[in-house]
CSV table of C-alpha atoms (C1' of nucleotides) and ligand atoms in Angstrom, one decimal:
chain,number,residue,atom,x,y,z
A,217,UNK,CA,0.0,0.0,0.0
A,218,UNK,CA,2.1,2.8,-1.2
A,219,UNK,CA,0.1,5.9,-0.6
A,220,UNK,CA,2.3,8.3,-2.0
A,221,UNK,CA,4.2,7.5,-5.2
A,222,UNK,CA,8.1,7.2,-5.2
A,223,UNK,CA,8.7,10.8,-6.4
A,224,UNK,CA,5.9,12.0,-4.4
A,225,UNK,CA,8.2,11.0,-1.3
A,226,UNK,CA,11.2,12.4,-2.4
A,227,UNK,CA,9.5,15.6,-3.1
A,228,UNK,CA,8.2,15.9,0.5
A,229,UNK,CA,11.8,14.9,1.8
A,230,UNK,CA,13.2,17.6,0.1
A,231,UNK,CA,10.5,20.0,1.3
A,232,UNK,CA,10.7,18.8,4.4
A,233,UNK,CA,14.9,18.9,4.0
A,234,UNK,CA,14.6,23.0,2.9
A,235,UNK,CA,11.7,23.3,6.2
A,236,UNK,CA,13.7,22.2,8.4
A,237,UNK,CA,17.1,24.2,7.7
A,238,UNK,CA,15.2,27.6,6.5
A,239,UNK,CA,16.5,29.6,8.9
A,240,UNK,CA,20.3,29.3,7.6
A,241,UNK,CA,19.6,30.0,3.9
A,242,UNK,CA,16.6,31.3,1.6
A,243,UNK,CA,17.8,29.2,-1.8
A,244,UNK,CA,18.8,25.6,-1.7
A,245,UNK,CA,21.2,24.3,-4.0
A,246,UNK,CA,19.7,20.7,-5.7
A,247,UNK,CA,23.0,19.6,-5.8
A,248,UNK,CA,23.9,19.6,-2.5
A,249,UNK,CA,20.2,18.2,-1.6
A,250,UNK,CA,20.5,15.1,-3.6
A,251,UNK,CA,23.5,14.4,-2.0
A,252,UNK,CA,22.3,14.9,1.7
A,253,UNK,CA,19.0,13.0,0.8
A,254,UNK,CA,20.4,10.2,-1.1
A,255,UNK,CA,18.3,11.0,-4.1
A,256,UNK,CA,19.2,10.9,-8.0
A,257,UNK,CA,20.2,14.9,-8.8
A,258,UNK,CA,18.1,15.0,-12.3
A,259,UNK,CA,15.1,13.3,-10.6
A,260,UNK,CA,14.7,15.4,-7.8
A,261,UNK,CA,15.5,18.6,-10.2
A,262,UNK,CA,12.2,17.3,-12.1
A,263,UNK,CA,10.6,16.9,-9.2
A,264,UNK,CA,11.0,19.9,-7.6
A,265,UNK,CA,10.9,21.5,-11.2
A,266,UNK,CA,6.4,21.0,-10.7
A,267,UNK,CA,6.6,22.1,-7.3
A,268,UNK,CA,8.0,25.7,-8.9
A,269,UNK,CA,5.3,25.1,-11.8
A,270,UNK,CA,2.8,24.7,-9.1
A,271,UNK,CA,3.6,28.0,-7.8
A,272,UNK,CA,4.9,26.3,-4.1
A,273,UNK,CA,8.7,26.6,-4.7
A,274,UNK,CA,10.3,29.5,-6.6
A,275,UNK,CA,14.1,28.8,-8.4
A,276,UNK,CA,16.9,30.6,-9.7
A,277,UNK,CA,19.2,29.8,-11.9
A,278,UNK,CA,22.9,30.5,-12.0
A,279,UNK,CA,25.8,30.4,-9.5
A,280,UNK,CA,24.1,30.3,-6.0
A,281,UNK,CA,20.8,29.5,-7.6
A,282,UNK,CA,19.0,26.8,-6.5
A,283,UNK,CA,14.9,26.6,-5.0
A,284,UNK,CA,12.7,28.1,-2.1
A,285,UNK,CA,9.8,28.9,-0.6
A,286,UNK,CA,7.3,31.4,-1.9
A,287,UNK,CA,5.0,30.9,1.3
A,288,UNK,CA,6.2,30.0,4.4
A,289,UNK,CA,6.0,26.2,5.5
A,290,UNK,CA,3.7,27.4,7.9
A,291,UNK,CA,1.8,28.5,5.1
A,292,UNK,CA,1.7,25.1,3.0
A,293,UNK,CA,-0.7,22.7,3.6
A,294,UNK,CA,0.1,18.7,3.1
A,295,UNK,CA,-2.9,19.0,1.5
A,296,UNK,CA,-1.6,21.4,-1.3
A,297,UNK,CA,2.0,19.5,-1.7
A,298,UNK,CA,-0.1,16.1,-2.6
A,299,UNK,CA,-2.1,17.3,-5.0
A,300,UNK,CA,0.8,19.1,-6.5
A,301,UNK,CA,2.6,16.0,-6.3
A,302,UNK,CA,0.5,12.7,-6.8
A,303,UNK,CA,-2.7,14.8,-8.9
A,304,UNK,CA,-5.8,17.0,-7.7
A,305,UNK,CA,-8.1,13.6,-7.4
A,306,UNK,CA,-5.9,12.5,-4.7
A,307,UNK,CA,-8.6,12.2,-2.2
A,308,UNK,CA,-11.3,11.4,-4.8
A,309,UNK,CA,-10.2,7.3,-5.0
A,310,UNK,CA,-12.2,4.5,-4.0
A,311,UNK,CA,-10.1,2.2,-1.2
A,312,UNK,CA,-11.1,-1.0,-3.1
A,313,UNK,CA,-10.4,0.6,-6.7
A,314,UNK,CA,-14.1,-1.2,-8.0
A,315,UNK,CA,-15.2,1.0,-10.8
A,316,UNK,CA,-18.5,3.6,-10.4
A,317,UNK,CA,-18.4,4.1,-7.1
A,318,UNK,CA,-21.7,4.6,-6.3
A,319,UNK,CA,-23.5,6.7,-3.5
A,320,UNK,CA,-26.8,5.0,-5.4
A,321,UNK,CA,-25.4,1.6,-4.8
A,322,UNK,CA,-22.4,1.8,-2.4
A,323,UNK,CA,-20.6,-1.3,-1.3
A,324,UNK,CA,-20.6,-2.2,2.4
A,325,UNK,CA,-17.3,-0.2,2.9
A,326,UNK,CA,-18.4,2.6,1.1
A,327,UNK,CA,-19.6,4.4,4.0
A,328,UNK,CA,-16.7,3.3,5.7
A,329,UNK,CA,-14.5,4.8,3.3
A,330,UNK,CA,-15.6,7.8,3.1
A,331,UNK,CA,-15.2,9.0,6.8
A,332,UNK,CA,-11.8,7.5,6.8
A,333,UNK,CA,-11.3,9.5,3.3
A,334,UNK,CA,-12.6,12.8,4.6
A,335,UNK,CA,-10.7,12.7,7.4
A,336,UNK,CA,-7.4,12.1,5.7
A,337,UNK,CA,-8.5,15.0,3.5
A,338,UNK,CA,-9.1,17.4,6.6
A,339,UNK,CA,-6.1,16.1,8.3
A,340,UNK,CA,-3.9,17.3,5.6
A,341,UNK,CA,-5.7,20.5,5.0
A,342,UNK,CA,-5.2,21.2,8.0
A,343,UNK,CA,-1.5,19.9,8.7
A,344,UNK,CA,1.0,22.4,8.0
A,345,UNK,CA,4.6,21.3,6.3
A,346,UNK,CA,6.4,23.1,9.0
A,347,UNK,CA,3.9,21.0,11.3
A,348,UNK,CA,5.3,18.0,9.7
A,349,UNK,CA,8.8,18.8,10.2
A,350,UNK,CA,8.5,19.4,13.7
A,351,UNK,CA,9.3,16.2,15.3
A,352,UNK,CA,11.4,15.1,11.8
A,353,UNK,CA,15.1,14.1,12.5
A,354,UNK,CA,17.4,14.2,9.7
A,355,UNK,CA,18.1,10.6,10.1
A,356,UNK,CA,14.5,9.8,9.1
A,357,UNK,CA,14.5,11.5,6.0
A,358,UNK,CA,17.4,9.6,4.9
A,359,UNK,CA,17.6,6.4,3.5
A,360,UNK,CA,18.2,3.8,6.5
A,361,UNK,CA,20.0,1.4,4.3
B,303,UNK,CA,-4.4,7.2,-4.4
B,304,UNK,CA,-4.7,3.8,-5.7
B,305,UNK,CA,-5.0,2.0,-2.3
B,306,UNK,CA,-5.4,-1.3,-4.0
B,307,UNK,CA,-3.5,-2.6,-7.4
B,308,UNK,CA,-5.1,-3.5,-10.7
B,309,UNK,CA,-4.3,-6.7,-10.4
B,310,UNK,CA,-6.0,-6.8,-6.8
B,311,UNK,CA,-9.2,-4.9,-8.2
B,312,UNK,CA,-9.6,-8.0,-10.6
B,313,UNK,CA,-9.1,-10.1,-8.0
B,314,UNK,CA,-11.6,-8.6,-5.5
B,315,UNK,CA,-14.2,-7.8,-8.5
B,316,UNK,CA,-13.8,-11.5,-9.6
B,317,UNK,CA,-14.2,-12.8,-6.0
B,318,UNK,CA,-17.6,-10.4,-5.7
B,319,UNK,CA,-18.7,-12.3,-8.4
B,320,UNK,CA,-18.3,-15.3,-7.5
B,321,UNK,CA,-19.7,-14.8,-4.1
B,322,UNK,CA,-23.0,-13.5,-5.4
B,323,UNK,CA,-23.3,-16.0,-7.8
B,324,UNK,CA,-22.7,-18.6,-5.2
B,325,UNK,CA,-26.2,-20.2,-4.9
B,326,UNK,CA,-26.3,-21.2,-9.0
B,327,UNK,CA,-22.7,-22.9,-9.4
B,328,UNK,CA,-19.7,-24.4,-7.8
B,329,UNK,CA,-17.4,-24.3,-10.2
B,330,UNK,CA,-17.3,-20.9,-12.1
B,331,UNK,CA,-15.3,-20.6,-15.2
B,332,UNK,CA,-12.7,-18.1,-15.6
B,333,UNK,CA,-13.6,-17.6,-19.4
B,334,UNK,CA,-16.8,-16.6,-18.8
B,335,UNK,CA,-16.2,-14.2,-15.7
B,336,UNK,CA,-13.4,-12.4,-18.2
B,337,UNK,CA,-16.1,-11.7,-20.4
B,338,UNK,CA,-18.8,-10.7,-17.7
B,339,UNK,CA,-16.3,-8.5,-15.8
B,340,UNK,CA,-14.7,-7.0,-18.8
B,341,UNK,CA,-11.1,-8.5,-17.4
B,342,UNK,CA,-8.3,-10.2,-19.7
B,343,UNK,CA,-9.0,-13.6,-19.2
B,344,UNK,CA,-4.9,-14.6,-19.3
B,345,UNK,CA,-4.5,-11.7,-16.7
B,346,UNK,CA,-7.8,-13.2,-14.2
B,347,UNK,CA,-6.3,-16.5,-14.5
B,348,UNK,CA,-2.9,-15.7,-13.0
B,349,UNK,CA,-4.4,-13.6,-10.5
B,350,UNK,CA,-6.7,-16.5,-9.9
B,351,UNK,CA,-4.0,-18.8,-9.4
B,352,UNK,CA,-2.3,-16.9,-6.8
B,353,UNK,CA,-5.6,-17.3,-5.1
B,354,UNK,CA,-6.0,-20.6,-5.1
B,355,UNK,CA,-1.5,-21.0,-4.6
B,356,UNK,CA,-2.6,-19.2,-1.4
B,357,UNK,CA,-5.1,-21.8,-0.5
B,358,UNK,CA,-8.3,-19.2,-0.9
B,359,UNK,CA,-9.8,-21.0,-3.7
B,360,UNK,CA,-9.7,-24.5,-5.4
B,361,UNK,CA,-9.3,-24.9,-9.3
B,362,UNK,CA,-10.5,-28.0,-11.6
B,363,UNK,CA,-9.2,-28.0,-14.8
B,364,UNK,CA,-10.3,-30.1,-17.7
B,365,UNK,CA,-14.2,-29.8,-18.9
B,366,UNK,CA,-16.7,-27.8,-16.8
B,367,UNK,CA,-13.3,-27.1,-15.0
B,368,UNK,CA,-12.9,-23.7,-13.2
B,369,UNK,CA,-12.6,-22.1,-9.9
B,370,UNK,CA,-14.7,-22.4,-6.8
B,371,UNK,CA,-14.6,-21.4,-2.9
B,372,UNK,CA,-12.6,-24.1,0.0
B,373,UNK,CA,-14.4,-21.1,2.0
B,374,UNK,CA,-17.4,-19.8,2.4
B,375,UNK,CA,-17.4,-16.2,1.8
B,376,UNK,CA,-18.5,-15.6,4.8
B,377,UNK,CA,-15.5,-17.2,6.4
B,378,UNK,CA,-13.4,-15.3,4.2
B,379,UNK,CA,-11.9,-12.2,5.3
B,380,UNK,CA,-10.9,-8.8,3.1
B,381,UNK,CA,-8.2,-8.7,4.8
B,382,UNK,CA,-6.4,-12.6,4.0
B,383,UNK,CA,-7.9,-11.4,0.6
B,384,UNK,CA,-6.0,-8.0,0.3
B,385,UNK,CA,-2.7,-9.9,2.1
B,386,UNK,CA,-3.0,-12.2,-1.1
B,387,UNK,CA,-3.5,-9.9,-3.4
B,388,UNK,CA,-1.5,-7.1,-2.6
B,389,UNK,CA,1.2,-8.8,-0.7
B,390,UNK,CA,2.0,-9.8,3.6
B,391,UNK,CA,3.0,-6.0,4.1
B,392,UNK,CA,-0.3,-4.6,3.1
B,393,UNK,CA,-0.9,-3.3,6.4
B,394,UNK,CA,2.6,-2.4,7.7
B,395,UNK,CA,3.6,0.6,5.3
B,396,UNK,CA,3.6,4.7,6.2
B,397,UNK,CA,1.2,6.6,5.2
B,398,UNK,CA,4.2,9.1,3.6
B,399,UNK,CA,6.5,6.4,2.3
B,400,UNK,CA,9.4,8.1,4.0
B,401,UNK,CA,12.0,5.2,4.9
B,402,UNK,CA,12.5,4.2,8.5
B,403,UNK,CA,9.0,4.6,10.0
B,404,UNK,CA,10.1,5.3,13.4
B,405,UNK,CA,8.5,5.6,17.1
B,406,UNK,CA,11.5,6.3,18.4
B,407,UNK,CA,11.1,9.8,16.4
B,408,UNK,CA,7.9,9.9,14.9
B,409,UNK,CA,6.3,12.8,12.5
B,410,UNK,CA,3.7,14.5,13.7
B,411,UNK,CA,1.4,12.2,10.8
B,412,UNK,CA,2.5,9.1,12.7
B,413,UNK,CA,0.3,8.8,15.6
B,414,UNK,CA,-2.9,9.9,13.5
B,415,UNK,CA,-1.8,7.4,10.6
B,416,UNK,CA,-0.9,4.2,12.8
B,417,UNK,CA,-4.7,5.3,14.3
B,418,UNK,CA,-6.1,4.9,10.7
B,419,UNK,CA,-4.0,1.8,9.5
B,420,UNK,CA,-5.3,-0.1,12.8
B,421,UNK,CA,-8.8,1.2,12.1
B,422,UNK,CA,-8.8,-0.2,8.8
B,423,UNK,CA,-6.8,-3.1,9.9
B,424,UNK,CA,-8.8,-4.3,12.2
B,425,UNK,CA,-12.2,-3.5,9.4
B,426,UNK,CA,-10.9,-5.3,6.9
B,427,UNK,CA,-10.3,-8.5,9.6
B,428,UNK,CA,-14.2,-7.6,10.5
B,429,UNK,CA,-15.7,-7.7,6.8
B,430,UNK,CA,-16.0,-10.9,5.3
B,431,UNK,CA,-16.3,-11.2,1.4
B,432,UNK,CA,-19.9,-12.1,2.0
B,433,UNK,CA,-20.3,-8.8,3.5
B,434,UNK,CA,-18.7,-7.0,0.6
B,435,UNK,CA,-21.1,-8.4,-2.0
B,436,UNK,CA,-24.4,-7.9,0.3
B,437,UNK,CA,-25.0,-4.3,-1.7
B,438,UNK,CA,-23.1,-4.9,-4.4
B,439,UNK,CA,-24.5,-4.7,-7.9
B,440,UNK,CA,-23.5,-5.9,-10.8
B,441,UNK,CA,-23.1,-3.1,-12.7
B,442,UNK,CA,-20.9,-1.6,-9.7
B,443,UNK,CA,-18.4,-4.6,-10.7
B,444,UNK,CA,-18.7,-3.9,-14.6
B,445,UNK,CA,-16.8,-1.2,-16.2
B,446,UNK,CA,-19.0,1.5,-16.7
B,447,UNK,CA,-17.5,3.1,-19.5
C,437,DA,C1',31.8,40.2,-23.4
C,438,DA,C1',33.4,35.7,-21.8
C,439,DT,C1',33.0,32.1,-18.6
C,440,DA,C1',31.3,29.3,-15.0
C,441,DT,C1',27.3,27.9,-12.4
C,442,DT,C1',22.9,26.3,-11.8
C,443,DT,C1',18.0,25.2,-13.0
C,444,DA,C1',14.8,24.0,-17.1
C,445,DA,C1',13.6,21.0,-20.6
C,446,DG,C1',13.6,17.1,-23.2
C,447,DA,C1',15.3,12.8,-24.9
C,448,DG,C1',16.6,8.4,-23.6
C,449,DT,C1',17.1,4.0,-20.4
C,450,DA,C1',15.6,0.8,-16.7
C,451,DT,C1',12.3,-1.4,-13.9
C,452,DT,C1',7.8,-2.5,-12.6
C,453,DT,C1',3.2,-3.4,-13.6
C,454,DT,C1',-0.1,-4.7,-16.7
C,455,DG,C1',-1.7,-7.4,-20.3
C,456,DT,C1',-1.1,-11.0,-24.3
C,457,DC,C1',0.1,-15.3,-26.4
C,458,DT,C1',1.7,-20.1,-26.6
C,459,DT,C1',2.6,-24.4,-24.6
C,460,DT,C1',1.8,-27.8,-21.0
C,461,DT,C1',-0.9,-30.5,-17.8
C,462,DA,C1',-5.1,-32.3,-15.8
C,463,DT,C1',-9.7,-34.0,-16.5
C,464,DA,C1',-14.0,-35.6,-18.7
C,465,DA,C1',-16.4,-37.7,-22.3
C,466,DA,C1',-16.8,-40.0,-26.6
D,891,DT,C1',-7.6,-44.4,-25.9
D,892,DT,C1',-8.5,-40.5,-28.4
D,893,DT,C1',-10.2,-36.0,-28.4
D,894,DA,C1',-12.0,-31.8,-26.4
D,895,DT,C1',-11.9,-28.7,-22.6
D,896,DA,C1',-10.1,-25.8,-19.1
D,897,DA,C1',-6.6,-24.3,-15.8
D,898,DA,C1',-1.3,-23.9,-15.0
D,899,DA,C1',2.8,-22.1,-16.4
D,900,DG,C1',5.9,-19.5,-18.7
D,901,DA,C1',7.5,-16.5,-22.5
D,902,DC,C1',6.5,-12.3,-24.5
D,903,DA,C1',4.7,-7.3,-25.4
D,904,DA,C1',2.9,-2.8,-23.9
D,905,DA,C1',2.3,0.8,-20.7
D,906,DA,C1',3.5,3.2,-16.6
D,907,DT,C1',6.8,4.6,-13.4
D,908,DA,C1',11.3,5.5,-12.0
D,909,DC,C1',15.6,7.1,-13.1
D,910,DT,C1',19.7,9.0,-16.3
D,911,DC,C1',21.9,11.8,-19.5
D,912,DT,C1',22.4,15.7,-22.7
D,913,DT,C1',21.4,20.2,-24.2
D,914,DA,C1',19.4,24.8,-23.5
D,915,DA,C1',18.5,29.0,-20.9
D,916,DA,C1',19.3,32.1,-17.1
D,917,DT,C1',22.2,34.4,-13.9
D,918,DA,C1',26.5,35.9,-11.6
D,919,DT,C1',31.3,36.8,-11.7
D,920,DT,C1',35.4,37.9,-14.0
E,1481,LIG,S1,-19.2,1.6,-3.0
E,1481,LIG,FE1,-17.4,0.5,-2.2
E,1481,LIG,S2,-16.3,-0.3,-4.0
E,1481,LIG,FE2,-17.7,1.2,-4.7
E,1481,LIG,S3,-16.6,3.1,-4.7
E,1481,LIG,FE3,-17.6,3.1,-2.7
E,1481,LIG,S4,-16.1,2.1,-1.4
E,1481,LIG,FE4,-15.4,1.7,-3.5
E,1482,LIG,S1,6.9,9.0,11.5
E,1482,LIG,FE1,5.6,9.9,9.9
E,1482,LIG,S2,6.8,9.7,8.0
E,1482,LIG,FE2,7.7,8.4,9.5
E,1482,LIG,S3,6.8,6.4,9.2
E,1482,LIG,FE3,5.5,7.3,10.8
E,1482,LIG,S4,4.0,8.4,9.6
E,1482,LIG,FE4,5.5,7.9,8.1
DNA sequence: AATATTTAAGAGTATTTTGTCTTTTATAAA
DNA sequence: TTTATAAAAGACAAAATACTCTTAAATATT
């Protein structure tokens, strides 16, 4: 049960990577994040290249360039970043995946599903990215190989 | 959000079949269900196989061959059926992917997301595949293009 | 202006998942 | 025992996802 997609994880590790260091710089070199993330340098530069489309990040390009915030973490729901990075009809899915779901004929987990889907949905509306790096340790967001 | 695989869909919408079809047959065969749930019959049979491989169902082959229940559905639970389907771990992953779950230092998603995961845990050991079907229709399992 | 640096963009490769086709094996019936 | 039927098994193909490499564009520094 992957919830989030592969590149959907290393985009909220490198979010969560540039929340938790803000205070020491405003741009973050990709570069240097790849290496302290353990993630692929051109993936992560797509990546985080939607996150700018999306309007979240902003970039810059030459020496000292690199990405940051436009809003403050404080400011960016986990709500927003998911969308942006796994598709707007994240919360629209059905848990079993049956085709139709149907308010008019709902399975027996329908009901069931929805409360556990509007809550996830509130709970990342309402769940900050700052909020999520508060209790993060570096040593999480790396690989523990 | 694709909670549950392609592959695991079939399986579920095949099962749902069979377990409101129950009464008529005991032997159902995969060639027909292809054709009635709009699946590729090569790809149901190998997710069939894993089913009955995993001891869920029993297969015949030769004429009026096919695929029946060694449980009733009502003994079956979603949850062996999911753990076939999608694999032993189904249950165990993080809600975020990021590597090294940890209680030792925990995001502030991990309380709330080990609440669901046990919630639906503990729903799918609850709902048997009987239950599933009881307000299914058909045209819920059917592609409805 | 020339050069170095860094992201953007796009083509290309690898892996996984999904789906197809062919051959083999088991069973029933003629 | 021969033939037909249906699942099992495995090779193969297509699509989606994950990842890599090359080139272009923007910016800063000299
Ligand atoms: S009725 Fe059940 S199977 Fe259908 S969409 Fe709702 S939860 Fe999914
Ligand atoms: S602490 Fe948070 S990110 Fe880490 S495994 Fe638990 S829920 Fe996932």
């Amino acid at each position: 049960m992957r919830v989030i997609s592969k590149s959907g994880e290393y985009g909220l590790r490198a979010l969560l990577h540039m929340a938790s260091n803000q205070e020491n710089e405003g741009f973050f070199n990709i570069r240097e994040m790849s290496e302290e993330l353990d993630i692929s340098f051109h993936f992560l530069t797509k990546i985080l290249q939607v996150l700018t489309q999306k309007g979240i990040l902003q970039s810059y390009r030459g020496p000292n360039g690199g990405v940051g915030f436009l809003k403050s973490p404080e400011e960016i729901t986990l709500s927003e970043l998911v969308r942006a990075l796994e598709g707007d009809d994240f919360f629209d899915k059905c848990l079993l995946g049956l085709p139709g779901c149907g308010e008019r004929q709902p399975c027996p987990m329908h009901a069931y599903w929805m409360g556990i889907r509007n809550n996830l949905k509130s709970e990342f509306e309402t769940t900050s990215l700052a909020d999520l790096g508060k209790n993060t340790r570096l040593q999480h967001l790396r690989l523990i190989a």
